[in-house]
Coordinates of C-alpha atoms in Angstrom, one line a residue:
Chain A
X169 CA 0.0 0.0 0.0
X170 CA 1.4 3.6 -0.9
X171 CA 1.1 5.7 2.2
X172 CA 4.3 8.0 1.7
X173 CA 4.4 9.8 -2.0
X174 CA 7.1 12.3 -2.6
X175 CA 5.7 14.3 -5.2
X176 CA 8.4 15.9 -8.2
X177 CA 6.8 18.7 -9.2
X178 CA 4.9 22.0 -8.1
X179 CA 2.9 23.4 -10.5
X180 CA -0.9 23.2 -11.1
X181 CA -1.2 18.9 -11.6
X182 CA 1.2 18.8 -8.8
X183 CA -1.1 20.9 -6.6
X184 CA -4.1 19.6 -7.1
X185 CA -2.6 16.3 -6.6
X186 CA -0.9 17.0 -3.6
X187 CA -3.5 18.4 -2.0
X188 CA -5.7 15.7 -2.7
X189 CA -3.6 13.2 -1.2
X190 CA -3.0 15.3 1.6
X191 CA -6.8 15.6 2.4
X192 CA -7.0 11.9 1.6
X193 CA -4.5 11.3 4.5
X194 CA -1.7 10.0 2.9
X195 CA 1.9 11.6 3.7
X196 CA 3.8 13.8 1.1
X197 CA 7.2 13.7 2.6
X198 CA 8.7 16.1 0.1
X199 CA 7.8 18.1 -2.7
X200 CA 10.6 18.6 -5.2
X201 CA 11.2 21.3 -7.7
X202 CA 14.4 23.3 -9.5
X203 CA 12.6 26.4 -8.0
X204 CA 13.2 25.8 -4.3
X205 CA 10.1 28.7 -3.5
X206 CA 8.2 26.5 -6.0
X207 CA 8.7 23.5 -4.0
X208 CA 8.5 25.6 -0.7
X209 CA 5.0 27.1 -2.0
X210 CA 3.6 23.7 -1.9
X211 CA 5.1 21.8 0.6
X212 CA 3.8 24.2 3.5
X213 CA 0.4 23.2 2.6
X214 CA 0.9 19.7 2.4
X215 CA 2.8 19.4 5.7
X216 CA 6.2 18.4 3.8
X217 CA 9.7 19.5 2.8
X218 CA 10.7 21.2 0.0
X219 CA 13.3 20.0 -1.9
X220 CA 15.6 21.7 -5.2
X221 CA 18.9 19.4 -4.5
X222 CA 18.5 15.9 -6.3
X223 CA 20.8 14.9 -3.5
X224 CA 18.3 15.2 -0.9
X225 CA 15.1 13.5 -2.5
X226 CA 14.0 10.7 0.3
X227 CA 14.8 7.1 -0.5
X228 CA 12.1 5.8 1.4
X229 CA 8.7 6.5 -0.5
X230 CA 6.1 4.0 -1.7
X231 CA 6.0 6.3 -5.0
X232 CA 7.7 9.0 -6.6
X233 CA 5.0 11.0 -8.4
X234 CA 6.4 12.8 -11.4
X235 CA 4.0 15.6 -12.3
X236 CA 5.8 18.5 -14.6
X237 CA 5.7 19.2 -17.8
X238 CA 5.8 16.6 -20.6
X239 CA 9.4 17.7 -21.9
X240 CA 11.2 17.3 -18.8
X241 CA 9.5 14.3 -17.5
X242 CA 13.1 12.5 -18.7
X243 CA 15.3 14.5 -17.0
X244 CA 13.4 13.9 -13.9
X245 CA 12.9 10.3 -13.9
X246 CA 16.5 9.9 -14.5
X247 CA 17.4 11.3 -11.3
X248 CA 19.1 8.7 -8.4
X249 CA 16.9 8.6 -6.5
X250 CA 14.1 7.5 -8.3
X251 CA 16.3 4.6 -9.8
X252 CA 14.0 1.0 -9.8
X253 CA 11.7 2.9 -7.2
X254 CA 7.5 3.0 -8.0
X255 CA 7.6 5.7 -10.5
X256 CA 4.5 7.0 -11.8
X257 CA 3.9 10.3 -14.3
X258 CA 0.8 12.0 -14.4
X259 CA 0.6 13.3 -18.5
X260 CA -1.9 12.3 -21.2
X261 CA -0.1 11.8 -23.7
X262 CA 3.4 10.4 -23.0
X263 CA 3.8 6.7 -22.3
X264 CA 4.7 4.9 -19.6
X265 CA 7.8 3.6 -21.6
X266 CA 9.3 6.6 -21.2
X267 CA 9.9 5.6 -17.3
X268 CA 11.5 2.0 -18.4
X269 CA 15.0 2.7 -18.5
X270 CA 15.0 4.4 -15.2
X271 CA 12.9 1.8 -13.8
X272 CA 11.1 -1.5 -13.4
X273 CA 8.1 0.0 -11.9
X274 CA 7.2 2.5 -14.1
X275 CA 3.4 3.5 -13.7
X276 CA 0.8 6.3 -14.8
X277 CA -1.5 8.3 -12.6
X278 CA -3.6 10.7 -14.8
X279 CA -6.3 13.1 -14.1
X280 CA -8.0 13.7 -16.8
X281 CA -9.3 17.4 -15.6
X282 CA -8.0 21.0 -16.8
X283 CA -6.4 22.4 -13.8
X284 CA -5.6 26.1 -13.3
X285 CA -4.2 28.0 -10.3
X286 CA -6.1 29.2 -7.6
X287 CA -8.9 27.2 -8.5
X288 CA -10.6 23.7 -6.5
X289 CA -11.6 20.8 -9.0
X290 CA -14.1 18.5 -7.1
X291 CA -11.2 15.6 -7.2
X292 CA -13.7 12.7 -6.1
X293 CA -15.3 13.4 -9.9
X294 CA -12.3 13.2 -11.5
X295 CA -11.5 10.2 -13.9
X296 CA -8.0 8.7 -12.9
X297 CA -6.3 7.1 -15.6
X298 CA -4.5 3.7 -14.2
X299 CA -1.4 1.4 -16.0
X300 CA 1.8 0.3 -14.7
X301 CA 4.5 -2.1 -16.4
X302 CA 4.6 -4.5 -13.3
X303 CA 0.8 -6.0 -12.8
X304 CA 1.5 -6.0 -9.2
X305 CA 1.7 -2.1 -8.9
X306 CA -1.3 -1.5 -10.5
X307 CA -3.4 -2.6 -7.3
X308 CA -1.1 -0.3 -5.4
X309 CA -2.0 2.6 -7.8
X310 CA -5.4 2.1 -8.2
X311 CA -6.3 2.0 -4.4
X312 CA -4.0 5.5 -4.1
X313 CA -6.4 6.6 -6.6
X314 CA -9.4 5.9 -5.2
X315 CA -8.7 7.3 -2.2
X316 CA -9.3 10.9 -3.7
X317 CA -11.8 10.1 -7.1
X318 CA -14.8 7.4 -7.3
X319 CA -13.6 7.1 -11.2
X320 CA -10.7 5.3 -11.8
X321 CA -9.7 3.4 -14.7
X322 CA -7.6 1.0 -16.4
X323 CA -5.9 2.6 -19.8
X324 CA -3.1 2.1 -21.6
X325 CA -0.6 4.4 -23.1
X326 CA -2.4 4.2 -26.5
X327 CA -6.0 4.5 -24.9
X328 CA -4.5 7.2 -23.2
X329 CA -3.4 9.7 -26.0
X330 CA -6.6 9.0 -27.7
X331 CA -8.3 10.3 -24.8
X332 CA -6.4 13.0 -24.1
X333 CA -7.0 13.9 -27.7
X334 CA -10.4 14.1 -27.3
X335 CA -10.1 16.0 -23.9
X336 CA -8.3 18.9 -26.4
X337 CA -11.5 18.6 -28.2
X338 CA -13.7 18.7 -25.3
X339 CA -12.1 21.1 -23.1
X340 CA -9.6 23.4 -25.1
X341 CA -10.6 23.9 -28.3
X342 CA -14.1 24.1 -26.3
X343 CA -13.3 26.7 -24.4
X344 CA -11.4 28.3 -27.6
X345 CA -14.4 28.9 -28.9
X346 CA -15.7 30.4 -25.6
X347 CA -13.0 32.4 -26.2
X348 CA -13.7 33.4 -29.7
X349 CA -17.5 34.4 -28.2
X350 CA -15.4 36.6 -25.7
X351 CA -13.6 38.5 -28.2
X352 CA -16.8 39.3 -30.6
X353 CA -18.5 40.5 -27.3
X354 CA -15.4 42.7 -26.6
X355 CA -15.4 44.4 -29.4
X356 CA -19.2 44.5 -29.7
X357 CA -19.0 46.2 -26.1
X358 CA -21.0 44.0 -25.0
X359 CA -20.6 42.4 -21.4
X360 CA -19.5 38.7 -21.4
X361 CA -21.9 38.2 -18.6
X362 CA -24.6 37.7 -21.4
X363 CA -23.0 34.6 -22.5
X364 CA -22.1 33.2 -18.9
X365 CA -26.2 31.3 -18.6
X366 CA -25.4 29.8 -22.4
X367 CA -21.9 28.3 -21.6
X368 CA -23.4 26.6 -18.3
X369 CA -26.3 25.3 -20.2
X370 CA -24.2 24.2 -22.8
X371 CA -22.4 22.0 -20.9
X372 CA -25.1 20.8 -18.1
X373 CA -27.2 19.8 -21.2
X374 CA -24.5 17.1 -21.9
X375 CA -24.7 15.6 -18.4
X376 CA -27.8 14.0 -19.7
X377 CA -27.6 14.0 -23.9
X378 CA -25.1 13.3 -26.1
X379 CA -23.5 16.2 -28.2
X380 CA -25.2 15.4 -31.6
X381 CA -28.8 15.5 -29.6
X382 CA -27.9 18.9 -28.0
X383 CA -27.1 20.8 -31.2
X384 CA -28.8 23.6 -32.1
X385 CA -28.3 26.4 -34.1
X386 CA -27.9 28.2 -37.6
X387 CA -25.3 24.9 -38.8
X388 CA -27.6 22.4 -38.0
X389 CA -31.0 23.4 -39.0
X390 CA -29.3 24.3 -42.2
X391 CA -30.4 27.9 -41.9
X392 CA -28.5 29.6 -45.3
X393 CA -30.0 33.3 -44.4
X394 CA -28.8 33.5 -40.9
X395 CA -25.1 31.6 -42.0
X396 CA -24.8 34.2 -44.5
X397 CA -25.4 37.3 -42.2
X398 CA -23.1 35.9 -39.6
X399 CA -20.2 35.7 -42.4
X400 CA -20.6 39.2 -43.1
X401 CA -20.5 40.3 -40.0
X402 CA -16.9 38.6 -40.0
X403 CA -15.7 39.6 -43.0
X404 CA -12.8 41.6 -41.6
X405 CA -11.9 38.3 -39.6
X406 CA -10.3 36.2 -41.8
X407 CA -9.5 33.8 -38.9
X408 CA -12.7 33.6 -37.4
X409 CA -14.1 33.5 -40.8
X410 CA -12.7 30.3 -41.6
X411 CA -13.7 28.8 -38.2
X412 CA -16.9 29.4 -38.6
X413 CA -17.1 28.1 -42.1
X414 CA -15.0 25.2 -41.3
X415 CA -17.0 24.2 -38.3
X416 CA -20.2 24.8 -39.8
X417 CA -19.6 22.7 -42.5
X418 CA -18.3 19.8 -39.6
X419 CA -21.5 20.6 -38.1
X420 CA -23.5 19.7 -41.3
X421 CA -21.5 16.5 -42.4
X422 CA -22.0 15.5 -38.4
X423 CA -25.5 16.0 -38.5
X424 CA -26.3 14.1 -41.9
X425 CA -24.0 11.1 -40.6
X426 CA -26.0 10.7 -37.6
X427 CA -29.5 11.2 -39.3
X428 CA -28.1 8.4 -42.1
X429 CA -27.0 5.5 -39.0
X430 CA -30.3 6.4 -37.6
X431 CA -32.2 4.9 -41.3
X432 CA -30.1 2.5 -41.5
Chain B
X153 CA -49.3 45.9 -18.7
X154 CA -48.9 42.8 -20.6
X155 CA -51.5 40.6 -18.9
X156 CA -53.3 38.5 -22.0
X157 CA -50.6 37.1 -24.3
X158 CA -51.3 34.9 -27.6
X159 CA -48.3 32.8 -28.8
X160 CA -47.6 32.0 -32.7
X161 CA -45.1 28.8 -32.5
X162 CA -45.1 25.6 -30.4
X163 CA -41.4 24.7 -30.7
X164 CA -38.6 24.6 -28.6
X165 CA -38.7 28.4 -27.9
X166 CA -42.1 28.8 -27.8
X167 CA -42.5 26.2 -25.3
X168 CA -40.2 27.3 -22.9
X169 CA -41.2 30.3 -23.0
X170 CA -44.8 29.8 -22.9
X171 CA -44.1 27.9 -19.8
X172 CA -42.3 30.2 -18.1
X173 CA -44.8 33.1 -18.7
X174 CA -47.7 30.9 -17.1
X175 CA -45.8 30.1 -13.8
X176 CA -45.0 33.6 -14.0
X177 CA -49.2 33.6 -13.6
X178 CA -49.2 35.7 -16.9
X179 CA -52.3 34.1 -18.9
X180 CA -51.6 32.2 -22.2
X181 CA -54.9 32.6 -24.5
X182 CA -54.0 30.9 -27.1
X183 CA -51.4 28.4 -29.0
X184 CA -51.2 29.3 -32.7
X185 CA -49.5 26.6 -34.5
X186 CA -50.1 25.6 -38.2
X187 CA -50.5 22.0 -37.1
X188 CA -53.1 21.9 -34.8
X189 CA -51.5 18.8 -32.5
X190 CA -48.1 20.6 -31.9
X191 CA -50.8 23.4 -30.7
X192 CA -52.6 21.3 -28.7
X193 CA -49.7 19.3 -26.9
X194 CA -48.2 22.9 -25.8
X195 CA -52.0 24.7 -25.1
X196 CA -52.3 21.6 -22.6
X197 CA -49.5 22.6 -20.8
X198 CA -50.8 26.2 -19.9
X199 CA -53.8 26.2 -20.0
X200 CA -54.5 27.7 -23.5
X201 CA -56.9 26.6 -25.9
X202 CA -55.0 25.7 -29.3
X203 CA -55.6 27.1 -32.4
X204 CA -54.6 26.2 -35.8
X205 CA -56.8 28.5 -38.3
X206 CA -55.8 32.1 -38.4
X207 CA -59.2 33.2 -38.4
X208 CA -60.0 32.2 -35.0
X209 CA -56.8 34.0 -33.6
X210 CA -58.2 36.1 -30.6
X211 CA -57.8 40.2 -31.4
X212 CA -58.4 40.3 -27.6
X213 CA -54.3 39.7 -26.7
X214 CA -52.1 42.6 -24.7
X215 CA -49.2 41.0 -26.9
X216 CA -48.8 38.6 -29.8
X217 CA -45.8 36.6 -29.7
X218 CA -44.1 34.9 -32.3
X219 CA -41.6 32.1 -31.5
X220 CA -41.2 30.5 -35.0
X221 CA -38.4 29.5 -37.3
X222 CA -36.9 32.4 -38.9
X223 CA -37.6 31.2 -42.3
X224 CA -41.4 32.0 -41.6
X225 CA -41.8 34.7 -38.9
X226 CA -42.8 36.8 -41.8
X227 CA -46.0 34.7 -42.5
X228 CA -47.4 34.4 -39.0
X229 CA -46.8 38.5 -38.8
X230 CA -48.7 39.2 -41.8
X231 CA -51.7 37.5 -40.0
X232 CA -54.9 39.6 -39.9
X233 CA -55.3 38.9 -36.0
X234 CA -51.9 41.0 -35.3
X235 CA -52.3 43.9 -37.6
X236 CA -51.2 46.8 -35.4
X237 CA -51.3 45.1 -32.3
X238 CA -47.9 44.7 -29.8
X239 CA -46.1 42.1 -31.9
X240 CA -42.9 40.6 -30.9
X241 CA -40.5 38.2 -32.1
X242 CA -38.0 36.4 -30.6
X243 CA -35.2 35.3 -32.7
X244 CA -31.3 36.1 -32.1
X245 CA -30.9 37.2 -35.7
X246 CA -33.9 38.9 -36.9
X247 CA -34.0 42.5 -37.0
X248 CA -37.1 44.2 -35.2
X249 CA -37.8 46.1 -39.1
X250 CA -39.0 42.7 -40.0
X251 CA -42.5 43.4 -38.3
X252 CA -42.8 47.2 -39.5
X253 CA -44.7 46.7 -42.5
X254 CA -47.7 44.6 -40.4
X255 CA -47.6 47.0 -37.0
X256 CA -46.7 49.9 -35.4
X257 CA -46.1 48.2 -32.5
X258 CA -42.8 45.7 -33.7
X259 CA -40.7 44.2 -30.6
X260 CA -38.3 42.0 -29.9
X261 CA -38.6 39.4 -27.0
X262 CA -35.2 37.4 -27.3
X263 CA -34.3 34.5 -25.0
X264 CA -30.4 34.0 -25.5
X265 CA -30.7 30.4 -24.4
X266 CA -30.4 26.8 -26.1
X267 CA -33.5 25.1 -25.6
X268 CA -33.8 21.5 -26.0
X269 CA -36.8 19.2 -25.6
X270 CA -37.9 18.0 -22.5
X271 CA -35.0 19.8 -20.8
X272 CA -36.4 22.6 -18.5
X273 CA -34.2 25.6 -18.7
X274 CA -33.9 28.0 -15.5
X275 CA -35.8 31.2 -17.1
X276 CA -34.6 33.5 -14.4
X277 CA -30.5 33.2 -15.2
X278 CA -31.6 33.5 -19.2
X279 CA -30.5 37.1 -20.3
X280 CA -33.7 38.4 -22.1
X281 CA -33.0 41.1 -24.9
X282 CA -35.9 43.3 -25.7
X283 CA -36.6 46.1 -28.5
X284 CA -39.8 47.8 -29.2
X285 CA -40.3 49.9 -31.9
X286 CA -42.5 52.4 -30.1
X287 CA -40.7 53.7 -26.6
X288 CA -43.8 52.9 -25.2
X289 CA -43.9 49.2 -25.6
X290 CA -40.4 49.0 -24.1
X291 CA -41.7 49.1 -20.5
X292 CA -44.3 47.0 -21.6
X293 CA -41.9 43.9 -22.8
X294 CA -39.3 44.9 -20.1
X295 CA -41.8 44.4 -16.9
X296 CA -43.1 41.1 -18.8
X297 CA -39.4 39.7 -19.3
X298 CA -38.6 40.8 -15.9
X299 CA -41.7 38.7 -14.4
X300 CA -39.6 35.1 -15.7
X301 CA -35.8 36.5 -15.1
X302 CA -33.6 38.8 -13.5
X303 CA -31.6 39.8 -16.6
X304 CA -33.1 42.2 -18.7
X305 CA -31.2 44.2 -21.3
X306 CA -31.6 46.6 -23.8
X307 CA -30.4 45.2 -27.1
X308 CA -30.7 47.3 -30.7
X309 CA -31.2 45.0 -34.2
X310 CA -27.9 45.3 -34.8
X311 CA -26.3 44.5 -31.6
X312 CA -28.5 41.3 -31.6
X313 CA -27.4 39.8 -34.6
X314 CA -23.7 40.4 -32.9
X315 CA -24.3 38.7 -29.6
X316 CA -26.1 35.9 -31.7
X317 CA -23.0 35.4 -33.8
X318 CA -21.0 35.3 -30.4
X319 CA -24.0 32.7 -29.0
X320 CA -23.1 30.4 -32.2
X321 CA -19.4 30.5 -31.6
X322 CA -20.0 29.7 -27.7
X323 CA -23.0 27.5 -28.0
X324 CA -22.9 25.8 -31.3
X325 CA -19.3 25.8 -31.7
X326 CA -18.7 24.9 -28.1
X327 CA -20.8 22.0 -28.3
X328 CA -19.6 20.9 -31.9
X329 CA -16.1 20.2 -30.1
X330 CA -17.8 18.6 -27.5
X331 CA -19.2 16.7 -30.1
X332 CA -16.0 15.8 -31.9
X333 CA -14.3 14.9 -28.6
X334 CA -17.4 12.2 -28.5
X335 CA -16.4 11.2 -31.8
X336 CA -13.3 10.0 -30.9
X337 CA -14.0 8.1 -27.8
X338 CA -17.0 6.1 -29.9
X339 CA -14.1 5.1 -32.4
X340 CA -11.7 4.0 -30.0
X341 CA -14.5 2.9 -27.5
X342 CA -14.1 4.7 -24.7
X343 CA -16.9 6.1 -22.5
X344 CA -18.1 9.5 -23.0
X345 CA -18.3 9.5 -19.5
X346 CA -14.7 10.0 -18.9
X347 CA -15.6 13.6 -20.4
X348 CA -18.1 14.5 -18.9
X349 CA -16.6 15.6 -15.9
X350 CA -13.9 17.5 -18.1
X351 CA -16.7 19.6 -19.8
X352 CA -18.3 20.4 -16.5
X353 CA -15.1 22.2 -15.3
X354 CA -14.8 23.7 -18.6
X355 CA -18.0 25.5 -18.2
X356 CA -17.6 26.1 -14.6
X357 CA -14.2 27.8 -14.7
X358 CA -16.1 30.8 -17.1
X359 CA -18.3 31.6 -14.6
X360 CA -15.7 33.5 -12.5
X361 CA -12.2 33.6 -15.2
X362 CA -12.5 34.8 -18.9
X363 CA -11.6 32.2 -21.8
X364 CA -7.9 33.2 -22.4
X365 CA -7.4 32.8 -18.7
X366 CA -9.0 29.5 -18.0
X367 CA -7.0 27.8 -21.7
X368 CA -5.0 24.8 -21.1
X369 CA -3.7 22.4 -23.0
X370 CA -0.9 22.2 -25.8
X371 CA -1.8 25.0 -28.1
X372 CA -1.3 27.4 -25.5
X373 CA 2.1 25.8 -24.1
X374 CA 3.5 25.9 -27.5
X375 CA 3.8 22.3 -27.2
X376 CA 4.4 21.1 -30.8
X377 CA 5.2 17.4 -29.6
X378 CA 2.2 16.6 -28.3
X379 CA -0.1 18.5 -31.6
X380 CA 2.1 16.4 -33.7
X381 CA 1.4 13.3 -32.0
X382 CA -2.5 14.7 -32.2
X383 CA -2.1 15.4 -35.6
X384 CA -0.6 11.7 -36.3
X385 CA -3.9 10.2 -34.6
X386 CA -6.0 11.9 -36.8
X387 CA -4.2 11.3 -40.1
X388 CA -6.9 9.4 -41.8
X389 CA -9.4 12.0 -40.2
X390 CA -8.8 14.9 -42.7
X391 CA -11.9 17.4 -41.4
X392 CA -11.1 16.7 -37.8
X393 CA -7.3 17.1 -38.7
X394 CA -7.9 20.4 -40.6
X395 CA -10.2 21.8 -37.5
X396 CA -7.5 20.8 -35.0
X397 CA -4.9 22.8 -37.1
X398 CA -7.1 26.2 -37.6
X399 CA -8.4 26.1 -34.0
X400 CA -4.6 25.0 -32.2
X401 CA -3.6 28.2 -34.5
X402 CA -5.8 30.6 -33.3
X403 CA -5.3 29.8 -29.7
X404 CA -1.5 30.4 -30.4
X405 CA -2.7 33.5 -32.1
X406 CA -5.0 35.0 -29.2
X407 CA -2.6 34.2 -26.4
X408 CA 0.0 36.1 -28.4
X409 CA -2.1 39.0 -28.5
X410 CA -3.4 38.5 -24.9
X411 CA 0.2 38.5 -23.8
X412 CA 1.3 41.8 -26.1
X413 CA -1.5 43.6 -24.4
X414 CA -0.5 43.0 -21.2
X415 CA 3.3 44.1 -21.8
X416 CA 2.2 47.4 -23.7

């Protein structure tokens, strides 16, 4: 059973994990980071010790959770400490192979949530992401998991990009187009507070329906007239332009597909 | 004061809003509808007697209200039953001019809301944007919005059309990645319920940070290992492949210009 974690990393995955497990009673000996007040930040609310030298990371943890960003994932898995230990990284779309040379427990451990600072996520709703090389450390990971989300699951590295994929659908290109409202509104003067009861509808309405059910909308009603008059609106917005005429179209073809598995 | 209303639609719109204007104790005459049982199923709900021929539309109404598709809001207004009386329509997109030639009395009664069937919308966080032709009738529609929510603006033709473009982009477009992101999981059979949490913190974070603050993700790292992995996925998806390059770009793009703005 994991009960002490040192956690290599401290910025917004790291927190929200760290706290987490804090709250969930298990110990963070150390938090480790190049930035010593990075480390520092976090460890004084997780009740541990910072750490910035790779000569003083603890031998003695039941993992070593590796939670910074993809391209130095590497450089800290390569570190002595760590050597043979239970390592496990917490990104989407990087392997678990990429822990094998530096060890024989090499595990993964991701949230599949968009964190930001200063923010709370509602951890126990998060979907945990499970796999480890060694069969016997998945148990081990999947418990530490459940101690902080009811939704953990098994997925492997190639599961894993496909979902995260889909989570840059869902939740970045998502909110890009949130975005994209937000900057019409700008310039429009109008206040983005207009928009704030449509986004939360938007999204509670798929609680309950899929996507393709919860469409509505110039696109898919295949209103011409009102397509047109939004175009010309944007016709000094090359950019946003060919979004709109791009997604439109996706829209459309979407729509059509659905209607055509739905005869058949 | 707007106590006697007659309503020309029995759709999505019209349905919610007839609804929410007979809790709000307001009295529904009548259902106009072309076919008499969509009519009937909504004048059930609120006690109106449904109608179907336009000659037996009551000329007794405080306000006529007409919740169709665009394509035919100019054939329910050029009804005899509403010649000159308070007319209002109440689409996103449809300038107020449209009713001139049948009344004096044009207005616009505009929900900005996605409404889906049998999903019950909370009416009193739906921003309602009104515009009456006569400055008269403005109290009129404002006190009657005001009676099913507590955000009530003033909106012109023109802004309308522009905060209905921006509803598309957030709403439509929002949902269309949503939609995409589903895609994805059906093909490589994964639950959409791993997402679901995902897009309720997407939402949620836009209720108290703006779009470019709340972006995550690779685009907006710069992280060109992980969109070329994407990109790999989704070779023999060219639409989906061509959407994730525009919409990766333009995030690049609008944190650039977020970040210039904050030096200058």
């Amino acid at each position: 059973m994991i009960k002490n974690i040192v956690i290599l990393g401290a910025g917004k995955v790291a927190s929200a994990l760290a706290l987490a497990l804090y709250h969930a009673d298990i110990t963070i000996i150390q938090i480790y980071s190049k930035t010593f007040e990075h480390a520092q930040h976090l460890a004084e609310k997780v009740g541990a010790v910072a750490v910035s030298e790779p000569d003083r990371i603890s031998q003695q943890a039941d993992l070593y959770l590796i939670s910074v960003n993809d391209s130095v994932i590497k450089q800290v898995a390569e570190l002595k400490a760590l050597q043979n230990k239970l390592v496990a990284h917490t990104a989407g779309s990087i392997p678990l192979s990429i822990l094998n040379q530096y060890t024989t427990h090499a595990g993964v451990f991701y949230p599949l949530q968009t964190f930001s600072e200063g923010r709370m996520v509602n951890m126990a709703e998060v979907p945990f992401c499970i796999e480890s090389a060694q069969s016997s450390d998945y148990g081990k990971l999947e418990s530490l998991a459940r101690k902080i989300s009811t939704k953990v699951y098994r997925v492997n590295s190639e599961q894993r990009l496909r979902l995260h994929l889909s989570a840059v659908f869902a939740n970045n290109f998502g909110n890009h187009m949130f975005a994209l409202a937000f900057e019409l509104l700008k310039e429009y003067q109008l206040p983005f507070d207009m928009l704030r009861p449509l986004i939360t509808e938007t999204a509670a309405k798929l609680q309950e329906m899929l996507p393709s059910e919860a469409q509505t909308g110039p696109a898919v009603r295949g209103d011409l007239n009102t397509i047109k008059s939004h175009l010309e609106l944007l016709q000094d917005k090359s950019e946003m332009q060919k979004i709109y005429t791009f997604v439109s179209e996706s829209i459309e073809e979407l729509a059509c597909s659905t209607k055509n598995k739905h005869k058949n």
